[in-house]
Coordinates of C-alpha atoms in Angstrom, one line a residue:
M1 CA 0.1 0.1 -0.1
P2 CA 1.0 3.7 -0.5
N3 CA 2.8 5.3 2.2
I4 CA -0.1 7.9 3.7
V5 CA 1.7 11.4 4.9
S6 CA -0.9 13.6 7.2
E7 CA -0.4 16.9 7.7
A8 CA -0.4 17.8 11.6
G9 CA -3.4 19.2 12.9
L10 CA -3.5 23.1 13.8
Q11 CA -3.7 22.3 17.4
T12 CA -0.5 20.4 16.9
R13 CA 1.1 23.1 15.1
A14 CA 0.8 25.6 17.5
G15 CA 1.8 23.5 20.3
Q16 CA 5.0 23.1 18.7
W17 CA 5.4 27.0 17.7
W18 CA 4.5 27.8 21.2
D19 CA 7.2 25.3 22.7
S20 CA 10.1 26.8 20.4
I21 CA 9.8 30.0 22.0
P22 CA 12.3 30.4 24.9
F23 CA 10.9 30.9 28.5
L24 CA 11.1 34.8 28.8
T25 CA 9.5 35.6 25.7
S26 CA 6.8 33.8 26.4
A27 CA 6.3 34.8 29.6
V28 CA 6.1 38.2 28.1
V29 CA 3.7 37.4 25.8
I30 CA 1.6 35.6 28.6
V31 CA 1.7 38.8 31.1
C32 CA 0.7 41.2 28.6
G33 CA -1.8 39.2 26.9
V34 CA -3.3 38.1 30.2
I35 CA -3.3 42.0 31.4
Y36 CA -5.2 43.0 28.5
L37 CA -7.7 40.0 29.1
I38 CA -8.2 41.5 32.5
C39 CA -8.8 44.7 31.6
I40 CA -11.2 43.4 29.2
L41 CA -13.2 41.2 31.5
V42 CA -13.0 43.9 34.3
G43 CA -13.9 46.8 32.0
Y44 CA -11.1 48.9 32.8
D45 CA -9.9 51.4 30.4
S46 CA -8.5 54.3 32.6
F47 CA -4.9 53.5 30.4
Y48 CA -4.4 57.6 31.5
E49 CA -3.3 56.0 35.0
V50 CA -0.9 53.4 33.9
C51 CA 0.5 55.2 30.6
F52 CA 4.0 56.9 30.1
L53 CA 3.2 60.7 30.6
P54 CA 6.2 62.8 31.3
E55 CA 3.8 65.8 33.1
A56 CA 2.8 63.1 36.2
I57 CA 6.3 61.8 36.2
V58 CA 7.9 65.4 36.2
S59 CA 5.1 66.7 38.4
H60 CA 4.2 64.0 41.0
F61 CA 7.5 61.5 40.4
Q62 CA 5.0 58.6 39.4
V63 CA 7.9 56.6 38.3
Y64 CA 5.9 52.9 38.1
R65 CA 4.7 54.7 34.8
I66 CA 7.7 53.6 33.0
Y67 CA 7.2 50.1 34.0
T68 CA 3.9 50.0 33.5
S69 CA 3.4 51.6 30.2
I70 CA 4.8 49.1 28.3
I71 CA 3.0 46.0 29.7
F72 CA -0.9 47.5 29.2
H73 CA -1.9 47.9 25.6
G74 CA -5.0 49.8 24.1
S75 CA -6.9 47.5 21.9
L76 CA -6.5 43.9 20.7
L77 CA -4.7 44.8 17.5
H78 CA -2.4 46.5 19.7
V79 CA -1.4 43.7 22.1
L80 CA -1.5 41.1 19.0
F81 CA 0.4 43.0 16.6
N82 CA 3.2 43.7 19.7
M83 CA 3.5 40.3 20.8
L84 CA 3.8 38.8 17.4
A85 CA 6.4 41.0 16.4
L86 CA 8.4 40.2 19.9
V87 CA 8.0 36.4 19.5
P88 CA 10.9 36.5 16.9
L89 CA 12.9 39.4 17.9
G90 CA 12.8 38.4 21.9
S91 CA 13.0 34.7 20.5
E92 CA 16.7 35.5 18.9
L93 CA 17.8 37.6 21.7
E94 CA 16.9 35.7 24.4
R95 CA 18.9 32.6 22.6
I96 CA 21.9 34.7 22.4
M97 CA 21.7 36.4 25.8
G98 CA 20.0 33.9 27.9
S99 CA 16.5 34.5 30.1
I100 CA 18.0 36.4 33.0
R101 CA 20.1 38.7 30.9
L102 CA 17.3 39.4 28.4
L103 CA 15.3 40.4 31.1
Y104 CA 17.8 42.5 32.7
T105 CA 18.2 44.0 28.9
I106 CA 14.4 44.7 28.7
I107 CA 14.5 46.8 32.1
L108 CA 17.5 48.8 30.9
L109 CA 16.3 49.5 27.4
A110 CA 12.4 50.5 29.3
T111 CA 14.3 52.7 31.7
S112 CA 16.7 54.4 29.0
N113 CA 13.5 54.9 26.7
A114 CA 11.7 56.7 29.4
I115 CA 15.1 58.9 30.1
F116 CA 15.2 59.6 26.3
H117 CA 11.6 60.6 26.0
L118 CA 11.6 63.0 29.3
I119 CA 14.4 64.6 28.2
I120 CA 13.1 65.5 24.5
A121 CA 9.6 66.1 26.2
L122 CA 11.3 68.8 28.3
V123 CA 13.5 70.0 25.6
V124 CA 10.5 70.9 23.2
A125 CA 8.1 72.1 25.7
H126 CA 10.5 74.5 27.0
N127 CA 12.7 75.9 24.5
P128 CA 12.8 79.7 24.4
F129 CA 12.1 79.9 20.5
H130 CA 8.7 77.4 19.9
P131 CA 7.4 76.0 23.4
F132 CA 5.3 72.9 22.3
E133 CA 4.1 71.5 25.8
H134 CA 2.0 68.8 23.7
L135 CA 4.5 66.2 24.3
M136 CA 4.2 66.7 28.2
N137 CA 0.9 65.6 27.9
E138 CA 1.0 62.5 25.9
C139 CA -0.2 59.1 27.0
A140 CA 2.1 56.6 25.5
I141 CA 1.6 52.7 26.0
G142 CA 2.7 49.6 24.6
F143 CA 5.8 47.4 24.2
S144 CA 6.3 49.0 20.6
G145 CA 9.5 50.9 22.3
I146 CA 11.2 48.2 23.7
L147 CA 10.4 46.5 20.0
F148 CA 11.9 49.5 18.8
S149 CA 15.2 48.8 20.7
M150 CA 15.3 44.9 19.9
I151 CA 15.1 45.8 16.2
V152 CA 18.2 48.1 16.2
I153 CA 20.0 45.4 18.7
E154 CA 19.3 42.1 16.7
T155 CA 20.2 44.0 13.5
S156 CA 23.1 45.2 14.8
L157 CA 23.9 41.3 15.8
S158 CA 22.9 40.1 12.3
G159 CA 25.6 41.9 10.8
V160 CA 23.4 42.1 7.6
Q161 CA 23.8 45.1 5.2
S162 CA 20.3 45.2 4.0
R163 CA 16.7 44.6 5.5
S164 CA 13.7 43.8 4.2
V165 CA 10.9 46.0 4.9
F166 CA 7.5 43.5 4.5
G167 CA 9.2 42.1 2.0
L168 CA 8.5 44.8 -0.9
F169 CA 11.7 46.6 -0.8
N170 CA 15.2 46.5 1.0
V171 CA 16.9 49.4 2.9
P172 CA 20.3 49.6 4.3
A173 CA 20.4 47.8 7.8
K174 CA 21.3 50.9 9.8
W175 CA 18.4 52.7 8.3
Y176 CA 15.8 49.6 8.7
A177 CA 14.7 50.9 12.2
F178 CA 13.9 54.4 10.7
I179 CA 12.3 53.3 7.7
L180 CA 9.8 51.5 9.9
L181 CA 9.2 54.5 11.9
V182 CA 8.3 56.4 9.3
V183 CA 6.1 53.8 7.9
F184 CA 4.1 52.8 11.1
Q185 CA 3.7 56.6 11.6
L186 CA 2.1 56.9 8.4
L187 CA 0.0 53.9 8.6
M188 CA -1.2 54.6 12.1
T189 CA -1.5 58.3 13.0
N190 CA -2.4 57.6 16.7
V191 CA 0.9 55.7 17.3
S192 CA 3.6 57.7 19.4
L193 CA 6.3 58.9 17.2
L194 CA 8.5 60.1 20.2
G195 CA 8.3 56.5 22.0
H196 CA 9.4 54.7 18.9
L197 CA 11.9 57.2 18.5
C198 CA 13.4 56.9 21.9
G199 CA 13.3 53.2 21.5
I200 CA 15.7 53.1 18.5
L201 CA 17.8 56.1 20.3
S202 CA 18.1 53.3 23.2
G203 CA 18.7 50.4 20.8
F204 CA 21.9 52.6 19.3
A205 CA 22.8 53.4 22.6
Y206 CA 23.1 50.0 23.6
T207 CA 24.9 48.5 20.4
F208 CA 27.6 51.7 20.5
G209 CA 28.5 50.4 24.2
L210 CA 27.0 53.4 26.3
F211 CA 25.4 51.7 28.6
N212 CA 28.5 49.1 29.2
F213 CA 29.0 50.2 32.5
L214 CA 25.7 49.5 33.4
I215 CA 26.1 46.0 32.0
P216 CA 26.8 43.3 34.5
G217 CA 29.3 40.5 34.2
P218 CA 28.5 36.6 34.1
S219 CA 28.5 35.8 37.5
F220 CA 26.0 38.3 38.1
Y221 CA 23.8 36.4 36.2
T222 CA 25.0 33.2 37.5
A223 CA 24.3 34.3 40.9
I224 CA 20.7 34.8 40.1
E225 CA 20.5 31.5 38.3
S226 CA 21.5 29.3 41.0
S227 CA 19.2 31.0 43.6
S228 CA 16.6 28.6 45.2
W229 CA 13.6 31.0 44.4
L230 CA 14.4 30.8 40.8
A231 CA 14.9 27.2 40.6
S232 CA 11.7 26.1 39.3
C233 CA 12.3 28.6 36.7
V234 CA 15.5 27.6 35.5
R235 CA 14.4 23.7 35.5
R236 CA 12.0 24.2 32.6
P237 CA 13.2 23.1 29.4
K238 CA 12.6 26.4 27.7
F239 CA 14.7 28.6 30.3
I240 CA 18.1 29.3 28.7
L241 CA 21.0 29.8 31.0
C242 CA 23.4 33.0 30.7
S243 CA 26.3 31.2 31.0
G244 CA 27.5 28.7 28.7
G245 CA 27.9 29.2 24.7
N246 CA 30.9 30.8 23.1
P247 CA 33.5 32.6 25.5
S248 CA 35.0 34.6 22.7
A249 CA 31.6 35.9 21.3
Y250 CA 30.9 39.1 22.6
I251 CA 27.6 40.9 21.6
P252 CA 28.8 43.7 19.1
T253 CA 29.5 47.4 20.1
Y254 CA 31.5 49.7 18.2
T255 CA 33.5 50.5 20.9
A256 CA 34.0 46.8 21.3
Q257 CA 36.8 45.3 23.7
N258 CA 37.6 42.3 25.2
S259 CA 37.6 43.1 29.1
P260 CA 36.8 40.5 31.5
S261 CA 33.6 41.3 33.1
S262 CA 32.8 41.0 37.1
A263 CA 29.6 40.9 38.9
L264 CA 27.3 44.3 39.7
F265 CA 26.9 43.5 43.2
S266 CA 29.9 41.3 44.0
G267 CA 32.5 43.3 46.1
N268 CA 32.7 46.8 44.8
I269 CA 29.5 48.3 43.3
W270 CA 31.5 49.9 40.5
R271 CA 33.7 47.1 39.4
N272 CA 31.7 46.7 36.4
L273 CA 32.7 49.9 35.0
S274 CA 35.5 48.0 33.4
S275 CA 33.0 45.2 31.7
W276 CA 31.8 45.7 28.3
M277 CA 29.2 44.0 26.7
P278 CA 27.9 40.8 27.9
Q279 CA 30.1 37.2 27.5
R280 CA 29.2 34.1 26.8
G281 CA 30.8 32.0 29.3
T282 CA 31.2 28.4 28.6
T283 CA 29.7 24.9 30.0
A284 CA 30.0 21.8 29.8
Q285 CA 26.1 21.7 28.3
P286 CA 25.5 21.6 24.5
A287 CA 24.9 24.4 22.3
Q288 CA 21.9 24.6 20.2
D289 CA 21.2 22.9 16.9
D290 CA 20.2 26.2 15.0
P291 CA 24.2 28.0 14.2
R292 CA 22.1 31.3 14.0
F293 CA 21.4 30.7 18.0
P294 CA 24.4 30.3 20.2
G295 CA 22.6 29.6 23.3
R296 CA 23.4 29.3 26.7
G297 CA 23.5 25.5 27.3
R298 CA 20.3 24.8 27.3
T299 CA 18.6 23.5 24.3
L300 CA 15.3 24.4 22.8
G301 CA 15.0 21.6 20.7
S302 CA 17.0 18.1 19.9
V303 CA 20.7 17.8 20.6
Q304 CA 23.0 15.3 19.2
N305 CA 26.4 14.5 21.6
T306 CA 29.4 14.1 19.1
A307 CA 32.6 12.9 20.6
V308 CA 35.0 15.7 21.6
N309 CA 38.5 13.5 20.9
S310 CA 37.8 13.9 17.3
D311 CA 37.6 17.7 17.9
S312 CA 40.9 17.5 19.6
N313 CA 42.6 15.2 17.0
L314 CA 41.6 17.6 14.3
Q315 CA 43.1 20.7 16.1
A316 CA 45.9 18.6 16.9
R317 CA 46.4 18.2 12.9
L318 CA 45.8 21.6 12.2
L319 CA 48.2 22.8 14.3
D320 CA 50.9 20.1 14.0
N321 CA 53.8 21.7 11.9
S322 CA 55.1 18.3 10.6
R323 CA 51.9 17.6 8.9
P324 CA 50.9 19.3 5.4
T325 CA 50.4 22.7 6.0
S326 CA 48.5 23.8 2.8
P327 CA 44.8 24.2 3.2
S328 CA 43.9 21.7 0.7
D329 CA 46.2 19.0 2.8
I330 CA 44.7 19.8 6.2
A331 CA 41.2 19.7 4.9
A332 CA 42.4 16.3 3.1
A333 CA 44.0 15.0 6.6
G334 CA 40.7 16.0 8.5
A335 CA 38.5 14.5 6.3
G336 CA 35.8 12.2 8.2
E337 CA 36.5 14.2 11.4
R338 CA 32.9 16.0 12.4
L339 CA 33.3 19.1 14.9
S340 CA 31.3 19.1 17.8
N341 CA 28.1 21.0 18.1
E342 CA 29.7 23.7 20.4
R343 CA 32.6 24.1 18.1
Q344 CA 30.5 24.7 14.9
L345 CA 28.6 27.4 16.8
Q346 CA 31.6 29.0 18.1
V347 CA 33.1 29.3 14.4
S348 CA 30.0 30.2 13.0
D349 CA 29.4 32.7 15.5
A350 CA 32.9 34.4 15.0
V351 CA 32.7 34.2 11.5
A352 CA 29.5 36.5 11.9
V353 CA 31.3 38.9 14.3
G354 CA 34.1 39.2 12.0
A355 CA 31.9 39.6 8.5
G356 CA 29.7 41.8 10.5
G357 CA 31.8 45.0 10.0
Y358 CA 32.4 45.8 13.8
P359 CA 35.9 46.8 14.7
L360 CA 38.0 43.8 16.1
P361 CA 40.9 44.1 18.6
Q362 CA 44.2 42.9 17.4
V363 CA 44.8 39.8 19.8
A364 CA 47.5 37.9 18.0
S365 CA 50.9 37.5 18.2
E366 CA 53.2 37.4 15.3
E367 CA 53.8 33.6 15.9
Q368 CA 50.6 32.9 15.7
I369 CA 50.2 34.7 12.6
Q370 CA 53.1 33.2 10.8
K371 CA 52.2 29.9 12.1
L372 CA 48.9 30.2 10.0
L373 CA 50.6 32.1 7.0
S374 CA 52.7 29.0 6.5
M375 CA 49.3 27.1 6.3
G376 CA 48.9 28.9 2.7
F377 CA 46.4 31.2 4.2
E378 CA 46.8 35.2 3.1
R379 CA 47.8 37.6 5.8
T380 CA 44.9 39.6 5.6
Q381 CA 42.5 36.7 6.0
V382 CA 44.5 35.2 9.2
E383 CA 44.4 38.9 10.7
V384 CA 40.7 38.9 10.8
A385 CA 40.1 35.3 11.4
I386 CA 42.3 35.4 14.8
A387 CA 40.7 38.7 15.8
A388 CA 37.7 37.2 15.0
A389 CA 38.3 34.1 17.3
D390 CA 39.6 36.7 19.9
G391 CA 43.2 35.1 19.8
D392 CA 42.0 31.5 20.0
I393 CA 44.2 29.8 16.9
N394 CA 42.1 26.9 16.9
V395 CA 39.2 28.5 16.5
A396 CA 40.5 30.9 13.9
V397 CA 41.7 27.7 11.9
E398 CA 38.4 26.3 11.9
I399 CA 37.2 29.7 10.6
L400 CA 40.0 30.0 7.8
M401 CA 38.9 26.4 6.9
S402 CA 35.5 27.1 6.7
Q403 CA 35.9 30.2 4.3
Q404 CA 38.0 28.0 2.1
G405 CA 35.3 25.7 1.9

């Protein structure tokens, strides 16, 4: 009898889709959705009490509005559109940062958005030339300001040169968020132009490293993850740990410096002033299957365990001067060997950083460069590969070999 292939039902596919969303992203979707549903059931529509209102924050110091405004939404389409946009953005960033780190980033972005919003509103309202006090009384609500920050950060992480706007046309990646700002403002006149603009400004401030002194080191997140009150959340399969992943991979900034991070509240509170963008620490747990998402040690899908010995043997052959040193010979000598999932993710992540256009520090010694030059690679490629690998010559060799392939 012929094989019968049946398509999964809608409920099954919806369940699989929901299971693929990481812990924090799904939690934000649930919180915003439940809050909107409760507002509908109890008939609550006094959003003027919870929205971001510059006048109320300045006059009555109602700081709570900074955070209540991002979880309340004004209509069904508003919350639905924002949450559908959050799922891909939040999922990708959570797999890169980890659940706790993304939560801290969201709080940081919400705070910086509010500060930018207040400063601009105050300057515009009290300028001596043409005061415009409307912005001080503008009631902004919704998660879209954070979404615009995430768009800027995700675009910076991806390293792409252009982005598609709704599949209609491509624009340069650095202008992508601004194009979306204009498009949404033209399509929906009741959206907050200043709220979205401040989200973009916060995103660029984050990627340029202006918030580096506010970002704690890996030990801060590890301490939170190991706390007893969070144990039930950490045990969930969708929770992504901040530790683990690639130790040489950084969230790119235009002032990228690879100085070690320290905890925010460990010892001196100002120690973390020397730390830059958060690292992804190593762990014994396997990495993500998808090379685009160098996760945090706890996977969301199936993971295959590959032998580490084959990886070590391959490195030994690649670095042994007595072996053939041309790229083709090395490739032939390494035939049949498979890199572990974690090593493959390190290579792909380092290649992405090296190709993204961000400045990479020179961390290679001349001896390392000469060793790779003797293998037949060009000096420019060698310097870029070693810089992208953060000085790890093993990863640099794999990067060069992957480029040759």
